[in-house]
Short mmCIF file of C-alpha atoms in Angstrom, two decimals:
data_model
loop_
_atom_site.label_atom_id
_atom_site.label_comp_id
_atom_site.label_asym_id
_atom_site.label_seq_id
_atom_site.Cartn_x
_atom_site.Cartn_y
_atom_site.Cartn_z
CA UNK A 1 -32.17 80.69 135.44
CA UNK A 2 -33.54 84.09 136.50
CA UNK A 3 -36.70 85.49 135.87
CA UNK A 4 -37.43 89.18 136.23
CA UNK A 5 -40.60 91.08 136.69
CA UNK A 6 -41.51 94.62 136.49
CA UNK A 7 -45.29 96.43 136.91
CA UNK A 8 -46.42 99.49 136.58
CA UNK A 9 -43.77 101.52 134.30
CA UNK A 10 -46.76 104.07 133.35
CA UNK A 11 -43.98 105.33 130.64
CA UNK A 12 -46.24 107.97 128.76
CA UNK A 13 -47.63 109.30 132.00
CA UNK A 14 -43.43 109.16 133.31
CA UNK A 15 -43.10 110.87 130.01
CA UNK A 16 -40.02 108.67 129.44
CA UNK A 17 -39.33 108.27 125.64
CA UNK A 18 -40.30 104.62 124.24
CA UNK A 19 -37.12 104.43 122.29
CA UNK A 20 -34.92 105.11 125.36
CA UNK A 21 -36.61 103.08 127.89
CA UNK A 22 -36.44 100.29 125.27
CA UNK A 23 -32.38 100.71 125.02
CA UNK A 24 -32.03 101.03 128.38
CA UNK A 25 -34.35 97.53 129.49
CA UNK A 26 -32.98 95.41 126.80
CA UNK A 27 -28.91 96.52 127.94
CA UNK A 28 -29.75 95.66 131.44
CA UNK A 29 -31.46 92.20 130.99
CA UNK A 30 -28.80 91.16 128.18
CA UNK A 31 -26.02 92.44 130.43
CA UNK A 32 -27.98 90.52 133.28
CA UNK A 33 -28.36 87.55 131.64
CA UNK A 34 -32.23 87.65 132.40
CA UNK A 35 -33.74 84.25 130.46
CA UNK A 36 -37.54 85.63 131.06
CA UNK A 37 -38.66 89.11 131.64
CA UNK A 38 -42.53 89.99 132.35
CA UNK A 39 -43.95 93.37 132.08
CA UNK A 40 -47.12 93.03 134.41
CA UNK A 41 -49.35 95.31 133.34
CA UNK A 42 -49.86 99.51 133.21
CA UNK A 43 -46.99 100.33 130.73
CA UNK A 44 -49.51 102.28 128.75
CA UNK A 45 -52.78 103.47 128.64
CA UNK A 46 -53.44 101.59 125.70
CA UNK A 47 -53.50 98.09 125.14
CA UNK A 48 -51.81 98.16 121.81
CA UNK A 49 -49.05 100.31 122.82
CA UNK A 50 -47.51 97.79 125.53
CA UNK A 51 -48.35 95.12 122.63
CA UNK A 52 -45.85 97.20 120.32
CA UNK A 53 -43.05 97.39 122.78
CA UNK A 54 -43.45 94.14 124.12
CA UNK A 55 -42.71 93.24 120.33
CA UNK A 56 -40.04 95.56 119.99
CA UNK A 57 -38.10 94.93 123.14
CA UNK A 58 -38.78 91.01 121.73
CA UNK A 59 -36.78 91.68 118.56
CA UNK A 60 -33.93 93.56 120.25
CA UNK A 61 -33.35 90.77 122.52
CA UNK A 62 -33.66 87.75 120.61
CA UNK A 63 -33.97 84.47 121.42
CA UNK A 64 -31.40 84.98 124.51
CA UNK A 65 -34.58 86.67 126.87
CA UNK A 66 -38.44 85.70 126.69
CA UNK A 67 -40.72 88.87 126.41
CA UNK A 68 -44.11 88.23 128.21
CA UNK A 69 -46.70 90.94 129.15
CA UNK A 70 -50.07 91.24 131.22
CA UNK A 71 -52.62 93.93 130.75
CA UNK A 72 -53.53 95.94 133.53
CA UNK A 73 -56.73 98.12 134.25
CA UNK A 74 -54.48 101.33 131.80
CA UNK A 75 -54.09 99.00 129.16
CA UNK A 76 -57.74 98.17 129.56
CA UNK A 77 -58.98 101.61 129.00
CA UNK A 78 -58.75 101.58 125.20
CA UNK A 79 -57.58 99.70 121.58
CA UNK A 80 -58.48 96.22 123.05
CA UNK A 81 -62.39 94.33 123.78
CA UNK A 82 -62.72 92.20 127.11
CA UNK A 83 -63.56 89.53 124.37
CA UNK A 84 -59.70 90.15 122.96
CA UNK A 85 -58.29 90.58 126.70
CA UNK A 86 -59.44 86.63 127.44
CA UNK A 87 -58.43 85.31 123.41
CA UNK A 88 -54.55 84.58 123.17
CA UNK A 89 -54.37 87.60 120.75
CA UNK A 90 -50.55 87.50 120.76
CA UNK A 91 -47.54 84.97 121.29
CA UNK A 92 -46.02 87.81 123.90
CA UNK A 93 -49.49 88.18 125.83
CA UNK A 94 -49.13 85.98 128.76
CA UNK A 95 -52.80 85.98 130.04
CA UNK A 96 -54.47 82.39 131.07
CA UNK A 97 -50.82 81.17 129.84
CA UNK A 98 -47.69 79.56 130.85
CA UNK A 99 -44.35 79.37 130.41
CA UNK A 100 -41.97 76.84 131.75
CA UNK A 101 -38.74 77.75 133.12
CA UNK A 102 -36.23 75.34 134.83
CA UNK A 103 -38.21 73.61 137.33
CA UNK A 104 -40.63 76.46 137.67
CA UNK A 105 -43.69 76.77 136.00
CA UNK A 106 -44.76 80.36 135.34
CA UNK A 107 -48.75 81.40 135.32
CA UNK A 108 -49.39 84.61 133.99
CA UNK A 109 -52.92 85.94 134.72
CA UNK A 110 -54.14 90.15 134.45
CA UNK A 111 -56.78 89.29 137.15
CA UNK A 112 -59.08 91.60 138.25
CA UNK A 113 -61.03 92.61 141.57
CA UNK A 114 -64.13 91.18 143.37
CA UNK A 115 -64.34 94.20 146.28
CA UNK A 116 -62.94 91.52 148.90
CA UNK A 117 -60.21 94.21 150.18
CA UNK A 118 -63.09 96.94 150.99
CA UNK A 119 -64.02 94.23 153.88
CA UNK A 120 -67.39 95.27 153.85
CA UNK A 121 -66.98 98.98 154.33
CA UNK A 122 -69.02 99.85 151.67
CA UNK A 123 -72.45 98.95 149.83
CA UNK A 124 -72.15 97.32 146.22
CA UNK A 125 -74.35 100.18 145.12
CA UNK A 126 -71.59 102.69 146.67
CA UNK A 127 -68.85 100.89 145.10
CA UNK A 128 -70.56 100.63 141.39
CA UNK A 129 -71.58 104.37 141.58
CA UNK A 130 -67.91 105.42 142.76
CA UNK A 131 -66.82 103.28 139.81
CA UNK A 132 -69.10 104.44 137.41
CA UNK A 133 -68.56 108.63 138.38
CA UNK A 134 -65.14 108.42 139.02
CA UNK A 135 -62.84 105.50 138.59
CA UNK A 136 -60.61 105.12 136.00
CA UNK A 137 -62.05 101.81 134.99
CA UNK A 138 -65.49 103.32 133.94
CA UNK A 139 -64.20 102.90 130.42
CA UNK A 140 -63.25 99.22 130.39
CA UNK A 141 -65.83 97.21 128.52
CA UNK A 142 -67.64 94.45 130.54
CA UNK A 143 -70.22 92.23 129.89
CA UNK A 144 -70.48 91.33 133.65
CA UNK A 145 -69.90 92.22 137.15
CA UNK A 146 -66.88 92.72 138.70
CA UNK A 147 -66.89 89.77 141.04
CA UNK A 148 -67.97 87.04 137.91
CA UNK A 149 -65.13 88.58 135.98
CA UNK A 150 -63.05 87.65 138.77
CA UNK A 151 -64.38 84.72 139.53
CA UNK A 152 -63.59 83.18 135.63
CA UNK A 153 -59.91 84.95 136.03
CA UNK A 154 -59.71 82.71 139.40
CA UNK A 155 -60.71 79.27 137.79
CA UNK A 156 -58.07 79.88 134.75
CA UNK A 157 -55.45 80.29 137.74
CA UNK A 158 -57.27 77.42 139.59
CA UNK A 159 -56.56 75.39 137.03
CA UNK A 160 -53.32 76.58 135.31
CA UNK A 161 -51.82 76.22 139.30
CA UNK A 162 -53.32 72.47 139.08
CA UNK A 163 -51.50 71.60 135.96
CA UNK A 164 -48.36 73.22 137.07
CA UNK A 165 -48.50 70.78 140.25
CA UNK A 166 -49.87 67.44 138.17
CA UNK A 167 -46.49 67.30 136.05
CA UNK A 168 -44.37 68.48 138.92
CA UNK A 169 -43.51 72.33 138.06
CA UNK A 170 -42.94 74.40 141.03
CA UNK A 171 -46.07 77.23 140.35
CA UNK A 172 -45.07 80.80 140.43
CA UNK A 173 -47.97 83.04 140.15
CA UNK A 174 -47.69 86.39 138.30
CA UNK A 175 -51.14 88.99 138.30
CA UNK A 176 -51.45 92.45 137.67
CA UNK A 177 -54.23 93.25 140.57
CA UNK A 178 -53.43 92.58 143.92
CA UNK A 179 -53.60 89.29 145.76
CA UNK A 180 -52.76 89.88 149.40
CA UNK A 181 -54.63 91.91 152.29
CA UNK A 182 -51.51 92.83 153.99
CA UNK A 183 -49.96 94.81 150.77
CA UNK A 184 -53.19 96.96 150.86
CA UNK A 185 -53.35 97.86 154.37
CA UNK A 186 -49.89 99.23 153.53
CA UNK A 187 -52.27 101.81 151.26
CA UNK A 188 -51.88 105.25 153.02
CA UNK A 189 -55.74 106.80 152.50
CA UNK A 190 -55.17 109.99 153.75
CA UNK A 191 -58.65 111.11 152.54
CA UNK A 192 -62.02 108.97 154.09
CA UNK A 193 -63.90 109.04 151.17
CA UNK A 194 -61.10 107.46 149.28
CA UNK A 195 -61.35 104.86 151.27
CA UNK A 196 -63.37 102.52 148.53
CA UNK A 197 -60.61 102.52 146.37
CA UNK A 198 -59.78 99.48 147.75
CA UNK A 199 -62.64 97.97 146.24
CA UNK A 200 -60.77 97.98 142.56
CA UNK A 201 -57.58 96.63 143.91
CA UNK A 202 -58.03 93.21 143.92
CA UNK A 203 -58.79 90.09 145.50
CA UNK A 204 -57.72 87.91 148.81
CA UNK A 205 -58.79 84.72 146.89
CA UNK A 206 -56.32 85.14 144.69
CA UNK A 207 -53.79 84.99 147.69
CA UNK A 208 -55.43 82.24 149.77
CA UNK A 209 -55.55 80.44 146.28
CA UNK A 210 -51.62 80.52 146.37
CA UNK A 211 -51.30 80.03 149.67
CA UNK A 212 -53.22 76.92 149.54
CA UNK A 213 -51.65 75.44 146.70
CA UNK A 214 -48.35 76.18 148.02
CA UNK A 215 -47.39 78.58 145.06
CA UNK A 216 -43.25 79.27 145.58
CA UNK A 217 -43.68 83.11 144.99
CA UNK A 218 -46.98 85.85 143.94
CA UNK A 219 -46.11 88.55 142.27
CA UNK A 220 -48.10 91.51 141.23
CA UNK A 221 -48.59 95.10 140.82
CA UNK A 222 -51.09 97.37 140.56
CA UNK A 223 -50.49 99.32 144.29
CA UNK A 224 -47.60 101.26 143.51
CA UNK A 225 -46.05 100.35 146.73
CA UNK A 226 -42.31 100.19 148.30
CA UNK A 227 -43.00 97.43 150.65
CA UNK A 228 -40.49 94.42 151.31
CA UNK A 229 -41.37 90.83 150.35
CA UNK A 230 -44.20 88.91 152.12
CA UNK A 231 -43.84 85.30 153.16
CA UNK A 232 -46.78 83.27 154.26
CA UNK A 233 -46.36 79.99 155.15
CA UNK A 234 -44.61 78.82 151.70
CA UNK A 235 -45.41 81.43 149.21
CA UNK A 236 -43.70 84.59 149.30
CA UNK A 237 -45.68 87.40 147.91
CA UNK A 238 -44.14 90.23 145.94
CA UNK A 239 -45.17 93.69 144.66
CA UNK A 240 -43.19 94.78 141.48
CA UNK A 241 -44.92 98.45 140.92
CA UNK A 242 -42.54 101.37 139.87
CA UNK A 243 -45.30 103.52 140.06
CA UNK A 244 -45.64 107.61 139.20
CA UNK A 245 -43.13 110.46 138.85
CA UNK A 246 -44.59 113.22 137.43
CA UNK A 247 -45.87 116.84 138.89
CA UNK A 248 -48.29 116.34 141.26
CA UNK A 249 -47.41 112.26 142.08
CA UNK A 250 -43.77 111.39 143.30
CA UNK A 251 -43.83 108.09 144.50
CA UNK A 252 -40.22 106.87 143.17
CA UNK A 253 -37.35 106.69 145.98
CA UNK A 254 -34.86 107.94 143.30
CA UNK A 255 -35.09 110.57 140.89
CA UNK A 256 -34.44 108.79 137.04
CA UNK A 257 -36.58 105.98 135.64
CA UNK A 258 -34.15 103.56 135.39
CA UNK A 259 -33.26 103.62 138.85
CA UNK A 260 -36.28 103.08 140.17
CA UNK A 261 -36.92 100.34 137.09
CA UNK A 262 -34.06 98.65 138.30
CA UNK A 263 -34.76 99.07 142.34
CA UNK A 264 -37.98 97.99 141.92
CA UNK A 265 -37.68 94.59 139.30
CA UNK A 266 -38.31 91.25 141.03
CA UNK A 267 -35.97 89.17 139.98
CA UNK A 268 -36.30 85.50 140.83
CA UNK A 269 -33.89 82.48 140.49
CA UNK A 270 -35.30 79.33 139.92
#
């Protein structure tokens, strides 16, 4: 059974028209034969957007491919409440959820970041303030900090991964934020002060979690990187971004969306 995975579409920034992009996807997985496909996170900047294509690409496909989506930090940003982003708010919404699949047991999670990737570079009061004057994520509603936002996303997965293991499912771990320090050294910072960006990318626990429970594969998005599979010890870790095409950002190797769509999906037999 295969199981595909895609992050990071960012179709109304692409400008790539929803109607299109929705024929195109749902030819490729039905021609593929794709029995699950996940869209983690950043389709939209708006949470009920990637809720309404989710549904539609759903009803095109039928009961022959499972729809699933996370939200990332653009879905965030507006038409959903952090108390709605941790409720089950739709069948298709595949946060603190599972889904088994052959022998596999998939654990879908948004997650979020607790500054672990800065290493220490930077002050908590340097990282808030850049948040607060400049991130993007200034507008997503909190009634916390960043690490104890985390830290509850890390005991669903904590316990979700336990579950998985009690009745024998091989756990395969899918985020929207970053999991693994290796992806973000990747990060080319061209610019110092950019430099606590890596703050708000994610978190290493999340890796060593799979790591140490011996998760089969991590996927996630959220970098917008090219960068080849990552095996440690018996997880392999995975980054599924397409990332942004547009005037002033050109990170796609090819030139059409559904090029890079395709180049970019993690697809995973299991």
């Amino acid at each position: 059974m295969q199981v595909a995975i895609s992050s990071d579409n960012h179709l109304d920034l692409n400008k790539v028209e929803n109607e299109w992009a929705l024929e195109q996807q749902a030819a490729y997985l039905q021609k593929n034969q794709i029995e699950v496909y996940v869209i983690a996170g950043d389709l939209f900047n708006r949470f009920d957007k990637t809720l309404d294509f989710a549904r539609d690409l759903q009803r095109r496909l039928g009961p022959a491919t499972a729809i699933r989506f996370l939200a990332g930090n653009h879905e965030m940003g507006a038409g959903v409440s952090y108390q709605e982003l941790e409720s089950p708010v739709d069948d298709l919404y595949f946060h603190h959820k599972t889904l088994d699949v052959g022998s596999a047991r998939l654990i879908g999670n948004n997650g979020w970041y607790d500054y672990s990737f800065d290493q220490n570079q930077h002050s908590v009061a340097e990282i808030t303030r850049f948040k607060r004057e400049f991130w993007y994520d200034r507008r997503i509603e909190q009634p916390m900090t960043d690490p104890e936002r985390l830290a509850i996303n890390l005991n669903q997965m904590k316990q979700d991964i336990k579950e998985a293991k009690k009745v024998g499912k091989t756990p395969i771990l899918i985020n929207h934020f970053a999991q693994e320090q290796a992806f973000i050294d990747q990060m080319p910072f061209r610019m110092e002060r950019l430099d606590v960006l890596r703050s708000f990318l994610g978190s290493q626990a999340v890796g060593d979690l799979a790591v140490v429970n011996q998760v089969q594969a991590a996927i996630s998005g959220h970098l917008h990187l090219h960068v080849q599979a990552l095996p440690i010890q018996q997880t392999t870790f995975y980054n599924a971004s397409v990332g942004y095409r547009t005037r002033r950002v050109k990170e796609w190797f090819s030139h059409d969306f559904m090029t890079e769509w395709q180049n970019r999906l993690i697809v995973l037999d299991v």
